[in-house]
Amino acid sequence: MSNDRLRDVTQRILNAADAAGRPPPRLLAVSKTQPADAVAALATAGQRAFGENYVQEAAAKREALAGTHPGLEWHLIGHLQSNKAALAAEVFDWVQSIDRPSLVDALARHRPTTRGPLNVLVQVNAEGETGKAGCRPEDLPALARRIAAEPRLLLRGLMSIPVPHADPEQRRPAFQHMRQLFEALAADHAHVDTLSMGMSDDFPIAIAEGATLVRIGTALFGARTR
């Protein structure tokens, strides 16, 4: 079943990219709340990158799978509390949800020197949605410069979650805004290559608007267990 779902999602990504005349993006399997054996099944089917919302849940899965599935790539895509930054800096290969200077300082301070720099994305609240995580677009340049100044961090790009309009087509302007911000950031920072946007119900639109990484959960794992 995992193999069938992965094959189906991969083909849908390729079809969307081909229709838009764009390179196919990377697939991040959103494994939050899924058990380790579900991650293992998808890894056996060929998926390598997994996204988690909670630091301790991800740490447990990474430890459980380290022996049987080494080399998996773990991304934090959920809001990061400052008191979890030290563990996050050790557990993850990527943190996609940096949105404030205090996280930059904490992650850089705690990233083990035995590992390469931590790949990071700035989460942007592109639409100014009240109560949503993410920095304001106008604060992005300064936050990016702060990240770029840290040798233990590597600025790779941007992440965003649009307002969940019932009609996914209404999310297109937010994706277009994110692409503009991404292109401006890439012009100023050499390693910027990742625009993380698009989920199970809107990834074809995100791909058309420039996503280089899509975050897919339900289409790969089915409904989440809670």
Tab-separated table of C-alpha atoms in Angstrom:
chain	number	residue	atom	x	y	z
A	1	MET	CA	0.000	0.000	0.000
A	2	SER	CA	2.803	2.453	0.886
A	3	ASN	CA	4.507	1.682	-2.403
A	4	ASP	CA	1.269	2.315	-4.332
A	5	ARG	CA	0.606	5.617	-2.571
A	6	LEU	CA	4.169	6.809	-3.058
A	7	ARG	CA	4.066	5.890	-6.734
A	8	ASP	CA	0.732	7.688	-7.175
A	9	VAL	CA	1.867	10.870	-5.406
A	10	THR	CA	5.164	10.900	-7.295
A	11	GLN	CA	3.335	10.607	-10.597
A	12	ARG	CA	0.926	13.396	-9.658
A	13	ILE	CA	3.889	15.629	-8.799
A	14	LEU	CA	5.534	14.844	-12.130
A	15	ASN	CA	2.276	15.533	-13.974
A	16	ALA	CA	1.802	18.889	-12.219
A	17	ALA	CA	5.369	19.930	-12.934
A	18	ASP	CA	5.076	18.899	-16.573
A	19	ALA	CA	1.789	20.800	-16.965
A	20	ALA	CA	3.400	23.922	-15.491
A	21	GLY	CA	6.624	23.554	-17.454
A	22	ARG	CA	8.609	23.511	-14.228
A	23	PRO	CA	11.162	21.117	-12.693
A	24	PRO	CA	9.539	18.576	-10.355
A	25	PRO	CA	9.953	19.516	-6.685
A	26	ARG	CA	11.297	17.309	-3.935
A	27	LEU	CA	8.747	15.360	-1.905
A	28	LEU	CA	8.687	15.705	1.869
A	29	ALA	CA	6.512	13.014	3.451
A	30	VAL	CA	4.708	14.582	6.410
A	31	SER	CA	4.888	11.832	8.999
A	32	LYS	CA	3.704	13.760	12.062
A	33	THR	CA	1.512	11.577	14.343
A	34	GLN	CA	2.247	8.533	12.168
A	35	PRO	CA	3.888	5.541	13.903
A	36	ALA	CA	7.483	4.601	13.204
A	37	ASP	CA	6.434	1.478	11.307
A	38	ALA	CA	4.454	3.614	8.833
A	39	VAL	CA	7.562	5.726	8.253
A	40	ALA	CA	9.602	2.540	7.835
A	41	ALA	CA	7.181	1.186	5.241
A	42	LEU	CA	7.394	4.370	3.179
A	43	ALA	CA	11.182	4.427	3.542
A	44	THR	CA	11.320	0.854	2.273
A	45	ALA	CA	9.289	2.006	-0.730
A	46	GLY	CA	11.981	4.585	-1.476
A	47	GLN	CA	11.027	7.798	0.338
A	48	ARG	CA	13.960	9.437	2.169
A	49	ALA	CA	12.776	12.803	3.571
A	50	PHE	CA	10.210	13.062	6.384
A	51	GLY	CA	8.580	16.040	8.068
A	52	GLU	CA	7.618	16.193	11.735
A	53	ASN	CA	5.823	18.780	13.868
A	54	TYR	CA	7.043	17.776	17.314
A	55	VAL	CA	10.655	17.526	18.382
A	56	GLN	CA	10.373	14.679	20.879
A	57	GLU	CA	8.139	12.592	18.593
A	58	ALA	CA	10.692	12.952	15.808
A	59	ALA	CA	13.578	12.100	18.125
A	60	ALA	CA	11.863	8.854	19.112
A	61	LYS	CA	11.187	7.875	15.495
A	62	ARG	CA	14.707	8.710	14.389
A	63	GLU	CA	16.148	6.544	17.147
A	64	ALA	CA	13.723	3.706	16.397
A	65	LEU	CA	14.630	3.669	12.706
A	66	ALA	CA	18.341	4.434	12.872
A	67	GLY	CA	19.362	0.780	12.733
A	68	THR	CA	17.048	-0.404	9.962
A	69	HIS	CA	16.745	2.780	7.878
A	70	PRO	CA	19.911	4.850	8.237
A	71	GLY	CA	20.357	8.019	6.247
A	72	LEU	CA	16.791	9.285	6.364
A	73	GLU	CA	16.415	13.070	6.247
A	74	TRP	CA	14.378	14.635	9.049
A	75	HIS	CA	12.697	18.047	8.725
A	76	LEU	CA	10.989	20.030	11.473
A	77	ILE	CA	7.972	21.728	9.904
A	78	GLY	CA	6.017	22.642	13.052
A	79	HIS	CA	6.312	25.638	15.329
A	80	LEU	CA	9.477	25.424	17.406
A	81	GLN	CA	9.386	26.470	21.050
A	82	SER	CA	12.597	28.046	22.284
A	83	ASN	CA	12.957	25.460	25.063
A	84	LYS	CA	13.039	22.672	22.435
A	85	ALA	CA	15.667	24.328	20.226
A	86	ALA	CA	18.617	22.495	21.783
A	87	LEU	CA	17.115	19.068	21.053
A	88	ALA	CA	15.898	20.191	17.620
A	89	ALA	CA	19.419	21.245	16.673
A	90	GLU	CA	20.595	17.685	17.365
A	91	VAL	CA	17.666	15.702	15.928
A	92	PHE	CA	16.907	17.415	12.639
A	93	ASP	CA	18.717	17.819	9.347
A	94	TRP	CA	16.433	20.694	8.383
A	95	VAL	CA	14.343	23.183	10.374
A	96	GLN	CA	11.720	24.811	8.163
A	97	SER	CA	10.024	26.973	10.785
A	98	ILE	CA	12.499	29.661	11.836
A	99	ASP	CA	10.542	32.866	12.334
A	100	ARG	CA	12.368	34.885	15.010
A	101	PRO	CA	15.932	35.838	15.964
A	102	SER	CA	15.924	33.954	19.270
A	103	LEU	CA	15.576	30.653	17.394
A	104	VAL	CA	18.517	31.521	15.171
A	105	ASP	CA	20.718	32.057	18.207
A	106	ALA	CA	19.536	28.910	20.011
A	107	LEU	CA	19.847	26.564	17.033
A	108	ALA	CA	23.290	27.877	16.122
A	109	ARG	CA	24.504	27.540	19.692
A	110	HIS	CA	23.324	23.953	20.065
A	111	ARG	CA	24.075	22.493	16.628
A	112	PRO	CA	26.686	19.762	17.259
A	113	THR	CA	30.067	20.552	15.790
A	114	THR	CA	30.356	16.890	14.770
A	115	ARG	CA	27.598	17.415	12.178
A	116	GLY	CA	27.364	19.716	9.209
A	117	PRO	CA	25.503	23.016	9.395
A	118	LEU	CA	21.776	22.774	10.048
A	119	ASN	CA	19.747	23.523	6.913
A	120	VAL	CA	17.120	26.133	7.718
A	121	LEU	CA	14.147	27.782	6.054
A	122	VAL	CA	12.465	30.957	7.213
A	123	GLN	CA	8.746	30.514	7.733
A	124	VAL	CA	6.903	33.540	6.363
A	125	ASN	CA	3.363	34.581	7.272
A	126	ALA	CA	2.842	35.968	3.788
A	127	GLU	CA	-0.770	37.006	4.303
A	128	GLY	CA	-0.455	38.467	7.798
A	129	GLU	CA	-2.832	35.862	9.208
A	130	THR	CA	-3.563	36.584	12.862
A	131	GLY	CA	-2.210	34.004	15.281
A	132	LYS	CA	-0.173	32.141	12.659
A	133	ALA	CA	3.539	31.472	13.050
A	134	GLY	CA	5.950	33.012	10.579
A	135	CYS	CA	7.833	36.258	10.248
A	136	ARG	CA	6.383	39.261	8.462
A	137	PRO	CA	7.628	39.693	4.899
A	138	GLU	CA	9.189	43.023	5.803
A	139	ASP	CA	11.230	41.345	8.566
A	140	LEU	CA	12.611	38.654	6.268
A	141	PRO	CA	15.782	40.398	5.013
A	142	ALA	CA	17.112	41.117	8.504
A	143	LEU	CA	16.303	37.630	9.766
A	144	ALA	CA	17.973	36.081	6.717
A	145	ARG	CA	21.137	38.121	7.313
A	146	ARG	CA	21.218	36.940	10.905
A	147	ILE	CA	20.993	33.307	9.814
A	148	ALA	CA	23.645	33.781	7.136
A	149	ALA	CA	26.048	35.112	9.761
A	150	GLU	CA	25.918	31.831	11.732
A	151	PRO	CA	28.449	29.211	10.541
A	152	ARG	CA	26.468	26.392	12.193
A	153	LEU	CA	23.365	27.245	10.108
A	154	LEU	CA	22.845	27.209	6.349
A	155	LEU	CA	20.074	29.373	4.932
A	156	ARG	CA	18.344	27.345	2.219
A	157	GLY	CA	15.124	29.273	1.575
A	158	LEU	CA	11.541	29.833	2.664
A	159	MET	CA	8.488	27.940	3.900
A	160	SER	CA	4.892	29.051	4.064
A	161	ILE	CA	1.409	27.763	4.838
A	162	PRO	CA	-1.328	29.791	3.113
A	163	VAL	CA	-4.731	30.567	4.538
A	164	PRO	CA	-6.680	27.285	4.090
A	165	HIS	CA	-9.352	28.591	1.744
A	166	ALA	CA	-11.919	25.939	0.847
A	167	ASP	CA	-11.105	26.536	-2.815
A	168	PRO	CA	-7.373	25.838	-3.204
A	169	GLU	CA	-7.261	28.171	-6.212
A	170	GLN	CA	-7.714	31.069	-3.782
A	171	ARG	CA	-4.306	30.186	-2.307
A	172	ARG	CA	-2.515	30.999	-5.555
A	173	PRO	CA	-1.828	34.685	-4.737
A	174	ALA	CA	-0.058	33.653	-1.515
A	175	PHE	CA	2.093	31.188	-3.451
A	176	GLN	CA	2.908	33.895	-5.995
A	177	HIS	CA	3.936	36.264	-3.196
A	178	MET	CA	6.169	33.598	-1.701
A	179	ARG	CA	7.893	33.044	-5.021
A	180	GLN	CA	8.636	36.767	-5.269
A	181	LEU	CA	10.128	36.745	-1.768
A	182	PHE	CA	12.107	33.596	-2.578
A	183	GLU	CA	13.600	35.047	-5.746
A	184	ALA	CA	14.626	38.210	-3.916
A	185	LEU	CA	16.218	36.144	-1.144
A	186	ALA	CA	18.081	33.933	-3.623
A	187	ALA	CA	19.525	37.021	-5.277
A	188	ASP	CA	21.155	37.993	-1.967
A	189	HIS	CA	22.173	34.600	-0.532
A	190	ALA	CA	24.179	32.015	-2.463
A	191	HIS	CA	22.791	28.783	-0.987
A	192	VAL	CA	19.091	29.609	-1.241
A	193	ASP	CA	17.446	26.923	-3.378
A	194	THR	CA	14.342	25.715	-1.517
A	195	LEU	CA	10.796	27.071	-1.556
A	196	SER	CA	8.675	24.794	0.617
A	197	MET	CA	4.967	25.196	-0.070
A	198	GLY	CA	2.055	23.047	-1.129
A	199	MET	CA	0.303	20.179	0.647
A	200	SER	CA	-1.951	17.275	-0.301
A	201	ASP	CA	-4.889	19.405	-1.486
A	202	ASP	CA	-3.053	22.245	-3.240
A	203	PHE	CA	0.395	21.059	-4.345
A	204	PRO	CA	-0.293	21.291	-8.107
A	205	ILE	CA	-0.970	25.023	-7.695
A	206	ALA	CA	2.108	25.439	-5.500
A	207	ILE	CA	4.241	23.658	-8.100
A	208	ALA	CA	2.898	25.894	-10.850
A	209	GLU	CA	3.879	28.921	-8.763
A	210	GLY	CA	7.435	27.775	-8.064
A	211	ALA	CA	7.551	25.302	-5.183
A	212	THR	CA	10.784	23.297	-5.065
A	213	LEU	CA	9.610	21.122	-2.156
A	214	VAL	CA	6.058	19.974	-1.388
A	215	ARG	CA	4.877	18.644	1.971
A	216	ILE	CA	2.505	15.694	1.534
A	217	GLY	CA	0.967	13.746	4.395
A	218	THR	CA	-2.586	12.506	3.917
A	219	ALA	CA	-2.089	11.389	0.309
A	220	LEU	CA	0.827	9.210	1.421
A	221	PHE	CA	-0.262	7.906	4.823
A	222	GLY	CA	-4.039	8.276	4.800
A	223	ALA	CA	-5.875	10.023	7.606
A	224	ARG	CA	-3.721	10.780	10.626
A	225	THR	CA	-3.973	8.789	13.800
A	226	ARG	CA	-4.223	10.954	16.904
